[in-house]
Coordinates of C-alpha atoms and ligand atoms in Angstrom, one line a residue:
X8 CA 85.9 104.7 92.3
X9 CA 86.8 101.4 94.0
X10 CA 88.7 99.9 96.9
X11 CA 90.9 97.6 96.2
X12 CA 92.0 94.1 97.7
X13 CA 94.6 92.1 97.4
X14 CA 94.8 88.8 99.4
X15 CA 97.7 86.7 100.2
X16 CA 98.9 87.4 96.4
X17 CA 102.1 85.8 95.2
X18 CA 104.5 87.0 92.2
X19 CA 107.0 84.2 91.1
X20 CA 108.9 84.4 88.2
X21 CA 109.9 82.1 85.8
X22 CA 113.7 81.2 87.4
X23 CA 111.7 81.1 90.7
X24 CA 112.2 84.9 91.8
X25 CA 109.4 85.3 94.7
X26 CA 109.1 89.5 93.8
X27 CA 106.0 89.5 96.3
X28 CA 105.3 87.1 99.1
X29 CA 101.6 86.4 100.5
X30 CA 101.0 90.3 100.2
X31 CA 97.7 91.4 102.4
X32 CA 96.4 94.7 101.3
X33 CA 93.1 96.6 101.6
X34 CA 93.1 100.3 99.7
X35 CA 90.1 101.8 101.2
X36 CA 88.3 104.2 98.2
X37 CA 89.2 106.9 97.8
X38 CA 92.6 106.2 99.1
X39 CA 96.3 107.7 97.9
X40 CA 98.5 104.7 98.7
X41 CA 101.7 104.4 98.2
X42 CA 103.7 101.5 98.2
X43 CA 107.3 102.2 99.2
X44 CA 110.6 100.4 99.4
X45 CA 114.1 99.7 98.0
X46 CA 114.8 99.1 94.9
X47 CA 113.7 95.3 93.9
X48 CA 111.5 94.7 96.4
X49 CA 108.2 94.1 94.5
X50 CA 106.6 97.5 93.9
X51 CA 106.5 97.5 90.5
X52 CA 104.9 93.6 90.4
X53 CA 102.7 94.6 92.7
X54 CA 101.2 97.0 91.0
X55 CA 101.5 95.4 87.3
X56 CA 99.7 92.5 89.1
X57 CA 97.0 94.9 89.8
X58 CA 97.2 96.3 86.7
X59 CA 96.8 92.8 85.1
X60 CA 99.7 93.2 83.5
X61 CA 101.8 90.4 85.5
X62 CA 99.7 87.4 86.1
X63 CA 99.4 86.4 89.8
X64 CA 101.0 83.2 91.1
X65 CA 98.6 83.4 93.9
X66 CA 96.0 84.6 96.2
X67 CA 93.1 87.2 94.9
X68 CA 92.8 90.4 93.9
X69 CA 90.3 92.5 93.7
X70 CA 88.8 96.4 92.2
X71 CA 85.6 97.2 93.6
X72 CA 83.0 94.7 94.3
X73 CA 84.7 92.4 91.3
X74 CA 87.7 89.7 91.0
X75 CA 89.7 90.3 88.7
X76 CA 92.2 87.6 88.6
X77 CA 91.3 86.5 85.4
X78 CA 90.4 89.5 84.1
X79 CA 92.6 91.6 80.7
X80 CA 94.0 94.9 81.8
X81 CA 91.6 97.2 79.5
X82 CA 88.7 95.7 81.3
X83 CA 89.4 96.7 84.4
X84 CA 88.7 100.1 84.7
X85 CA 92.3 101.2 85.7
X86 CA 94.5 104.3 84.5
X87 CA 98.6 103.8 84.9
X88 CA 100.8 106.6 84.6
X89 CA 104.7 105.5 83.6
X90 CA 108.2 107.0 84.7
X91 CA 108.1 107.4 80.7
X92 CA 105.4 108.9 79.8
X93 CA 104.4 107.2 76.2
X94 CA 103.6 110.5 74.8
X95 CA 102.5 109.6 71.2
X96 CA 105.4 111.9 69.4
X97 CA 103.1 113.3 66.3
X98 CA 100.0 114.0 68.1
X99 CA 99.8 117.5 69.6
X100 CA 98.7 117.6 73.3
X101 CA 95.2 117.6 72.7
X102 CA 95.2 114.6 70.4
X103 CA 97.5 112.8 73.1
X104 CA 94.7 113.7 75.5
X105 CA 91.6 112.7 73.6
X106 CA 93.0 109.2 72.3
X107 CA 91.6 106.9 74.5
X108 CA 88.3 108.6 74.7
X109 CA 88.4 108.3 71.0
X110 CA 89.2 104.2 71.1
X111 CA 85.9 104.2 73.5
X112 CA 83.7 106.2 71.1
X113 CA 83.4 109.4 72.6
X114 CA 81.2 112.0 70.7
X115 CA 83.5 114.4 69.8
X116 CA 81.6 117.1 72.1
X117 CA 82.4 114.7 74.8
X118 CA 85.8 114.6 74.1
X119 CA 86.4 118.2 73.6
X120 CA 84.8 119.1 76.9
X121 CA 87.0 116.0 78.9
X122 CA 90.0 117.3 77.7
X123 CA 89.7 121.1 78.2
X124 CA 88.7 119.9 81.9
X125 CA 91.7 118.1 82.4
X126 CA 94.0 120.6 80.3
X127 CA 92.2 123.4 83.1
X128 CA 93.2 121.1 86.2
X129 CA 96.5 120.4 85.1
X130 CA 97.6 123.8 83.6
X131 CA 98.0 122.7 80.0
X132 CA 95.5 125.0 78.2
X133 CA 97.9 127.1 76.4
X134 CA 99.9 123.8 75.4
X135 CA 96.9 122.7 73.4
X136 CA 98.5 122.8 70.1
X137 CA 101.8 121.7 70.7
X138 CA 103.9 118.8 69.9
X139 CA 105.1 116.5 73.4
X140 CA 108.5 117.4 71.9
X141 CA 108.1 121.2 72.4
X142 CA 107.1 120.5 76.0
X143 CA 109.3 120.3 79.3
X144 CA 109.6 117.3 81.3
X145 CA 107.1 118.1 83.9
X146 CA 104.8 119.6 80.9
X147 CA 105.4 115.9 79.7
X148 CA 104.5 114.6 82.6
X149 CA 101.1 116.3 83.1
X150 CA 99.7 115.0 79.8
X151 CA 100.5 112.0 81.2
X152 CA 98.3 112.2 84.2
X153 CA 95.7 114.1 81.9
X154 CA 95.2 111.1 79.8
X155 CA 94.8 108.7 82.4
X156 CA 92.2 111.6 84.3
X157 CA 90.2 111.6 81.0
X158 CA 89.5 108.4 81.2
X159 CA 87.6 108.4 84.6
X160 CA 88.9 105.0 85.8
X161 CA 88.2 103.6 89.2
X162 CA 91.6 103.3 90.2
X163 CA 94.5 105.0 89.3
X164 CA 98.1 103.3 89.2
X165 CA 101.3 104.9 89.2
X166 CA 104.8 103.6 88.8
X167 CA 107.3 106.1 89.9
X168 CA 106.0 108.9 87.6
X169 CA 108.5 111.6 88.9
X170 CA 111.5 109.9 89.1
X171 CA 112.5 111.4 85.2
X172 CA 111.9 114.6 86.9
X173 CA 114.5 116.9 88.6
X174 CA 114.2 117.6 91.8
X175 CA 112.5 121.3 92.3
X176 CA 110.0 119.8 89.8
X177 CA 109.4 116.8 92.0
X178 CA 108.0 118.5 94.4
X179 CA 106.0 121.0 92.5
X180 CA 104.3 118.0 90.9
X181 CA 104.0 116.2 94.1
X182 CA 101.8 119.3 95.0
X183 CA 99.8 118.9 92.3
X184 CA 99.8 115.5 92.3
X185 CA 98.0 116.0 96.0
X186 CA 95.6 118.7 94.7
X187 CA 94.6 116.2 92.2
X188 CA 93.8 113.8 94.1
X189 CA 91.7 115.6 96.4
X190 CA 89.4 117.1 93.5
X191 CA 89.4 114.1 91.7
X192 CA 89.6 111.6 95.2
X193 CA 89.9 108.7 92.9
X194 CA 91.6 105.5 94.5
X195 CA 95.4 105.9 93.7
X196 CA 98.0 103.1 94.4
X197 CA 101.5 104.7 94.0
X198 CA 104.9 103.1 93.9
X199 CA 108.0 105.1 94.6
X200 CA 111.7 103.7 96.3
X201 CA 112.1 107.7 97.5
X202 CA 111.0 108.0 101.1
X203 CA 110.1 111.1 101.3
X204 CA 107.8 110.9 98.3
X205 CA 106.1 108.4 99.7
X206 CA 105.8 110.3 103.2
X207 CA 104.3 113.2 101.5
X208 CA 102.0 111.6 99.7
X209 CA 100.1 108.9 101.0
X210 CA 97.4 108.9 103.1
X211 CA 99.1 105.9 104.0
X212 CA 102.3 104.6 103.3
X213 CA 103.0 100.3 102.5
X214 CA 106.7 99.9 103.3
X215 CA 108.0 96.7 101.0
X216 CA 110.7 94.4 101.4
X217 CA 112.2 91.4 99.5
X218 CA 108.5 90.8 98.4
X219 CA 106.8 91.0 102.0
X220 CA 104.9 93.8 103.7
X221 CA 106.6 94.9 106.8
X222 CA 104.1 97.8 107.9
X223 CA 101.6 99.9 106.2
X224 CA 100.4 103.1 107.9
X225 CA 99.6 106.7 108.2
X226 CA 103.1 108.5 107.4
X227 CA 103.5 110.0 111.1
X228 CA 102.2 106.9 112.6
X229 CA 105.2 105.0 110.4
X230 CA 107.7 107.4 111.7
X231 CA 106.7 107.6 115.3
X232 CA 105.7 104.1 116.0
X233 CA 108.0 102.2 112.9
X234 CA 107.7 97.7 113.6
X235 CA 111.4 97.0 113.0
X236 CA 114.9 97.9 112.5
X237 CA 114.2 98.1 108.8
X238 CA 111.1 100.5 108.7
X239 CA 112.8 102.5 111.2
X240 CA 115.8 102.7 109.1
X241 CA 114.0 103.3 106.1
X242 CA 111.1 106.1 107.2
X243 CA 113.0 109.2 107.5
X244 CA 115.5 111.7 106.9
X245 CA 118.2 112.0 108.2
X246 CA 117.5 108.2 109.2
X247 CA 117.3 107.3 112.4
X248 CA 120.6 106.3 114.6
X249 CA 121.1 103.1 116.1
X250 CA 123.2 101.3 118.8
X251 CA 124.0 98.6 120.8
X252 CA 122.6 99.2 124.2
X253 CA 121.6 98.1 127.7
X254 CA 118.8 98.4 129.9
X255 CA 118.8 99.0 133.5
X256 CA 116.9 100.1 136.6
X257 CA 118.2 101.8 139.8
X258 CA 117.2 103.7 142.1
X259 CA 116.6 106.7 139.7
X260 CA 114.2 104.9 137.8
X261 CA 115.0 103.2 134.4
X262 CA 118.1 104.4 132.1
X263 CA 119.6 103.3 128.8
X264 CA 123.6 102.8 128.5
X265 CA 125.4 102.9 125.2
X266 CA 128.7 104.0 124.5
X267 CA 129.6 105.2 127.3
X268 CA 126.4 107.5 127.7
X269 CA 124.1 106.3 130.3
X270 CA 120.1 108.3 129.4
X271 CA 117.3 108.5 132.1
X272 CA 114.3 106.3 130.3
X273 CA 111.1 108.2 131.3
X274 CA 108.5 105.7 133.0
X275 CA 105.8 106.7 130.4
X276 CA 108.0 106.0 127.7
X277 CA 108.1 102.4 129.7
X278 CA 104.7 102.3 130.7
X279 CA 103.8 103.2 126.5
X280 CA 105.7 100.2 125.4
X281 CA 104.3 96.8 126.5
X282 CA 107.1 94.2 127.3
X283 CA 110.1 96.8 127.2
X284 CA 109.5 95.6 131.3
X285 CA 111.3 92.5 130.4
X286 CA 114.2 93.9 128.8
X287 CA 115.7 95.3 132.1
X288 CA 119.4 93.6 132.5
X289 CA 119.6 92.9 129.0
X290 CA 121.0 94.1 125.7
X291 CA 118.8 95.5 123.0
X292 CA 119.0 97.9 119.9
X293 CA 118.7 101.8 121.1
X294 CA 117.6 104.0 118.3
X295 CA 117.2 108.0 118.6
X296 CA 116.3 109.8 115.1
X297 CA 118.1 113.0 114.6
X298 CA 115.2 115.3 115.2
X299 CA 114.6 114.2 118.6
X300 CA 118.0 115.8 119.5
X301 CA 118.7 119.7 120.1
X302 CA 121.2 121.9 121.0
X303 CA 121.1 121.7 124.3
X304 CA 121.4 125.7 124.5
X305 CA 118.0 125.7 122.6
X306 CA 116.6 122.3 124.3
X307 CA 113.8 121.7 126.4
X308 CA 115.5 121.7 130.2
X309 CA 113.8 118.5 130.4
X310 CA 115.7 116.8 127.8
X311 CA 118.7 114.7 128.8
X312 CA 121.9 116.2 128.2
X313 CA 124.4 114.2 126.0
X314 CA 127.9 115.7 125.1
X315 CA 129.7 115.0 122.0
X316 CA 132.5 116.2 119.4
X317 CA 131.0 117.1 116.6
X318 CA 132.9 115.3 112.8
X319 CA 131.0 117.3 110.5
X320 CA 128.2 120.1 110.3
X321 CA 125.8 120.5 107.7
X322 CA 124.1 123.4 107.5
X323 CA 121.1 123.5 105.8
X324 CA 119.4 127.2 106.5
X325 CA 116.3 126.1 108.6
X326 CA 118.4 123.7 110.6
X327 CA 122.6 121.8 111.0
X328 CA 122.7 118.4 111.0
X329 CA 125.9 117.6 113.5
X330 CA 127.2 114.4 112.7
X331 CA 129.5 113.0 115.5
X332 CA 130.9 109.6 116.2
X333 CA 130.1 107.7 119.0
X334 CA 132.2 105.1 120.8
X335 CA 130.3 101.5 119.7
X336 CA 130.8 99.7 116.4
X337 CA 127.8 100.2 114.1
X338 CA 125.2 97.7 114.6
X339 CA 125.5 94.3 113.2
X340 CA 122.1 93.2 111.7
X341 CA 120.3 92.3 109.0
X342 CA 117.8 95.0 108.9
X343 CA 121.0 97.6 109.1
X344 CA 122.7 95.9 106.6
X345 CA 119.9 95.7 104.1
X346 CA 119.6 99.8 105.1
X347 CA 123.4 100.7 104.1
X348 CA 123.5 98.5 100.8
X349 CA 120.1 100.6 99.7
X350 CA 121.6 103.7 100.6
X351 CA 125.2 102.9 98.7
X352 CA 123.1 102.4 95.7
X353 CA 121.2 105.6 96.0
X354 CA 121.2 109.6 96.1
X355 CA 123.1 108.9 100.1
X356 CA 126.2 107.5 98.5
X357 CA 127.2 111.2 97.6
X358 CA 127.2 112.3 101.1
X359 CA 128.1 108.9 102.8
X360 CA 131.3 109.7 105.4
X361 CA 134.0 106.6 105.8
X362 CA 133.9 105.2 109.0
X363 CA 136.8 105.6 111.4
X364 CA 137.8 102.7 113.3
X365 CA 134.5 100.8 113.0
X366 CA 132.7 103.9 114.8
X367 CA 129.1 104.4 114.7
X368 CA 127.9 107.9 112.3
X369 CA 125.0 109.6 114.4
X370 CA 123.3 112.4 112.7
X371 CA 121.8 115.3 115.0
X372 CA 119.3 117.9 113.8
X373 CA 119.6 121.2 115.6
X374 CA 118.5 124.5 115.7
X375 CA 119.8 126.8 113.0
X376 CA 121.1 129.5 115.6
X377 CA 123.0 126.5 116.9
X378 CA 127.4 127.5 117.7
X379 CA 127.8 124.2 116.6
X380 CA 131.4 124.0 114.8
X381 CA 132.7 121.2 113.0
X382 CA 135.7 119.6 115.2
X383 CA 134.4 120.9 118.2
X384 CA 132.8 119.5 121.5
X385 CA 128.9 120.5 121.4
X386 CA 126.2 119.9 124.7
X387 CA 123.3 118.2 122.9
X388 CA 120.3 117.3 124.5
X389 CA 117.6 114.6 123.6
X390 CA 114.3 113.6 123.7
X391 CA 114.0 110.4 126.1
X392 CA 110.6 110.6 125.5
X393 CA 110.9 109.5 121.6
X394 CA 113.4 107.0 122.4
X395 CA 112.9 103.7 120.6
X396 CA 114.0 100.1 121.8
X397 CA 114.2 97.2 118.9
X398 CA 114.9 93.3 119.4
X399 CA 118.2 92.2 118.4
X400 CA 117.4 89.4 117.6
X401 CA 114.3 90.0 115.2
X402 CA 114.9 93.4 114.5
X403 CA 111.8 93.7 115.7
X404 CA 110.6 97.1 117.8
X405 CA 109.7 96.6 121.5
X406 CA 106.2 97.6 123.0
X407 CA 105.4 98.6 118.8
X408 CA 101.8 99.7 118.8
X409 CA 99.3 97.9 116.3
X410 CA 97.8 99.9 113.8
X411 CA 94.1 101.0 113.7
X412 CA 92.0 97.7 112.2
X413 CA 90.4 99.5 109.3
X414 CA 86.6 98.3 108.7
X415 CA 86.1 95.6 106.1
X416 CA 82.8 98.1 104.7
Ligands
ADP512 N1 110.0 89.9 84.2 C1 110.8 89.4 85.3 N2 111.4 88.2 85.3 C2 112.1 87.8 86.3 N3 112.3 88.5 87.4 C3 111.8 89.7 87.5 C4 111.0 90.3 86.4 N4 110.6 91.5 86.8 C5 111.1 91.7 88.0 N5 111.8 90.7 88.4 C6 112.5 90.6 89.8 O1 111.5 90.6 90.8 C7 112.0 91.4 91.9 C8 111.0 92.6 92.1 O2 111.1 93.5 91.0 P1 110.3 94.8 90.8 O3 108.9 94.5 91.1 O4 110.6 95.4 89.5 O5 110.9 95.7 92.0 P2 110.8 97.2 92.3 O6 109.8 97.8 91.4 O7 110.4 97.3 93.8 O8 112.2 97.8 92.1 C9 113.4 91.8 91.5 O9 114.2 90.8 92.1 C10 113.4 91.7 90.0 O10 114.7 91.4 89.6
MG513 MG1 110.0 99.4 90.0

């Protein structure tokens, strides 16, 4: 097992495509990291450069205590696991797992005990015999990860190896994907465009855009404490809403107006965000996500109260999402509309609602037992205390916290 480095490592292509830009990364051993982002952003490079697959165009990287710049993929001690998972068709299960002990000169002993460990961890005992052909996707899929854990690498690298998958199986084999990694607790580096993949997976999460690192965290620190528009955007689901606001101070104490709502900001939500002081009188980027709202009739009496009509409900068993319009034009930034172009190419297109008259779409969660109808006025109540306050200028978030400095060990 390793930790791995990567400093200030560049990926141009030939045509001059900068997929990653001075990317900064320390995987700690041991780690499940998973690097996350829209499509095209440089996962995939990232982790072929790690591989050694891609050459780099710049900076260092490094496995363990070694340098690997310059060193072939087969001696660097990694195992990747593919979307496709490059089954050999004529070999039965065993023979696909036992392969690349084989190449290394494994005694056969050796070899028969490595793969009836792996076959035991994954579930894939009584699928010995058979032919990848006769097997399921996700049975596929396994004797994928079973090679690569035969081999023992220090690292393992994996390029969206669910994404073939449908959905209930997705998360069974994010499940075991986790359970995996905590027998095995072998470095993993991960790359996935799905959100909440990468959220349930990683001990921490790298969030990627055009090539550059925008944050990398735990998955609740991302959520609570996201550095911009576009991580904010990005981390979560429903994702979180955004308008055009101001900031102001009375006598009451500090509130937010938007769209004709005017919210009381709580002075440890000010106090918790270094520099929002300097925003009073002036115009910045509100954003609430949907599960800081709640029925009011279910809310905390403490919550502010925030009445709207409701467009649509969807109701989902454990919880509605009420999504309502609100009187302010969506927001006009970069960030947002690097947000709404990933989401038109993804699963959101399905449920994506036209805008009327240039109208922002908020999403709610609420409680289940909710009387929420669709078309009808609905008492919400929020959360001021989760409230979150972004630059409009940079997109950038006000008072964001800094991460934990991790030790250089
Ligand atoms: N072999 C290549 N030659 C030229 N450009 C490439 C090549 N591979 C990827 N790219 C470009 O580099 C960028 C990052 O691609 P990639 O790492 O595959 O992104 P992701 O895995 O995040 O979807 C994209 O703009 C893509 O078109
Ligand atoms: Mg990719």
């Amino acid at each position: 097992m390793a930790k791995i480095v990567l400093d200030a490592v560049d990926k141009v292509y030939a045509g001059g495509v900068k997929a990653v830009d001075g990317l900064d990364l320390e995987i700690r051993d041991g780690e499940f990291m998973v690097l996350v982002g829209p499509s095209g952003c440089g996962k995939s490079t990232a982790l072929r450069m790690i591989a050694g697959l891609e050459e780099i165009s710049g900076g260092k990287i490094s496995i363990g205590d070694r340098v690997v710049n310059d060193l072939a993929p087969k001696d660097r001690d990694i195992a990747m696991v593919f979307q496709n998972y490059a089954l050999y068709p004529h070999m039965t299960v065993e023979k696909n797992l036992e392969f690349g002990l084989k190449l290394r000169g494994a005694s056969k002993e050796e070899r028969k005990k490595k793969v009836l460990e792996a076959a035991k961890m994954l579930g894939l005992e009584q699928f010995l015999d058979r032919k990848p052909a006769a097997l399921s996707g996700g049975q596929r899929q396994r004797v994928a990860m079973g090679r690569a854990i035969v081999r023992e690498p220090q690292a393992f690298l994996m390029d969206e190896p669910l994404s073939n998958l449908d959905a209930k199986l997705r998360v069974s084999m994010r499940a075991s994907l986790s359970q995996l990694h905590e027998r095995l607790g072998v470095t993993t580096v991960y790359v996935t465009h799905d959100q909440i993949e990468a959220m349930t997976l990683g001990s921490r999460v790298c969030v990627l855009r055009e090539g550059k690192l925008q944050q990398v965290d735990t998955p609740q620190r991302l959520f609570d404490n996201p550095v911009n528009l576009f991580v904010a955007g990005f981390i979560g689901s429903p994702a979180m809403n955004f308008v055009d606001a101001e900031l102001t101070r009375g006598d009451g104490g500090a509130r937010v107006r938007f769209a004709g709502f005017d919210l009381p900001v709580p002075d440890e939500l000010v106090a918790a965000k270094p520099g929002l002081e300097d925003w009073f009188g002036k115009k910045l980027i509100l954003g609430v996500r949907p599960s800081d709202f709640e029925d009011a009739a279910h809310a905390d009496s403490a919550w502010a109260p925030m009445g709207v009509t409701s467009s649509v409900t969807e109701e989902l068993g454990s919880e509605i999402n009420v999504i309502f319009t609100i009187d302010a034009p969506p927001v006009e930034h970069k960030d947002t509309a690097d947000l709404a172009e990933d989401a038109a190419d993804g699963d959101a297109a399905d449920t994506a609602i036209p805008l009327t008259d240039n109208k922002a779409l908020w999403t709610a969660r609420v409680n289940a037992r909710s009387h929420v109808r669709p078309g009808q006025q609905v008492e919400l109540a929020v959360d001021t205390r989760r409230l979150h306050f972004f630059d409009p200028t940079s997109g950038l978030a006000i008072g964001h916290q800094e991460a934990p400095k991790i030790s250089k060990d």
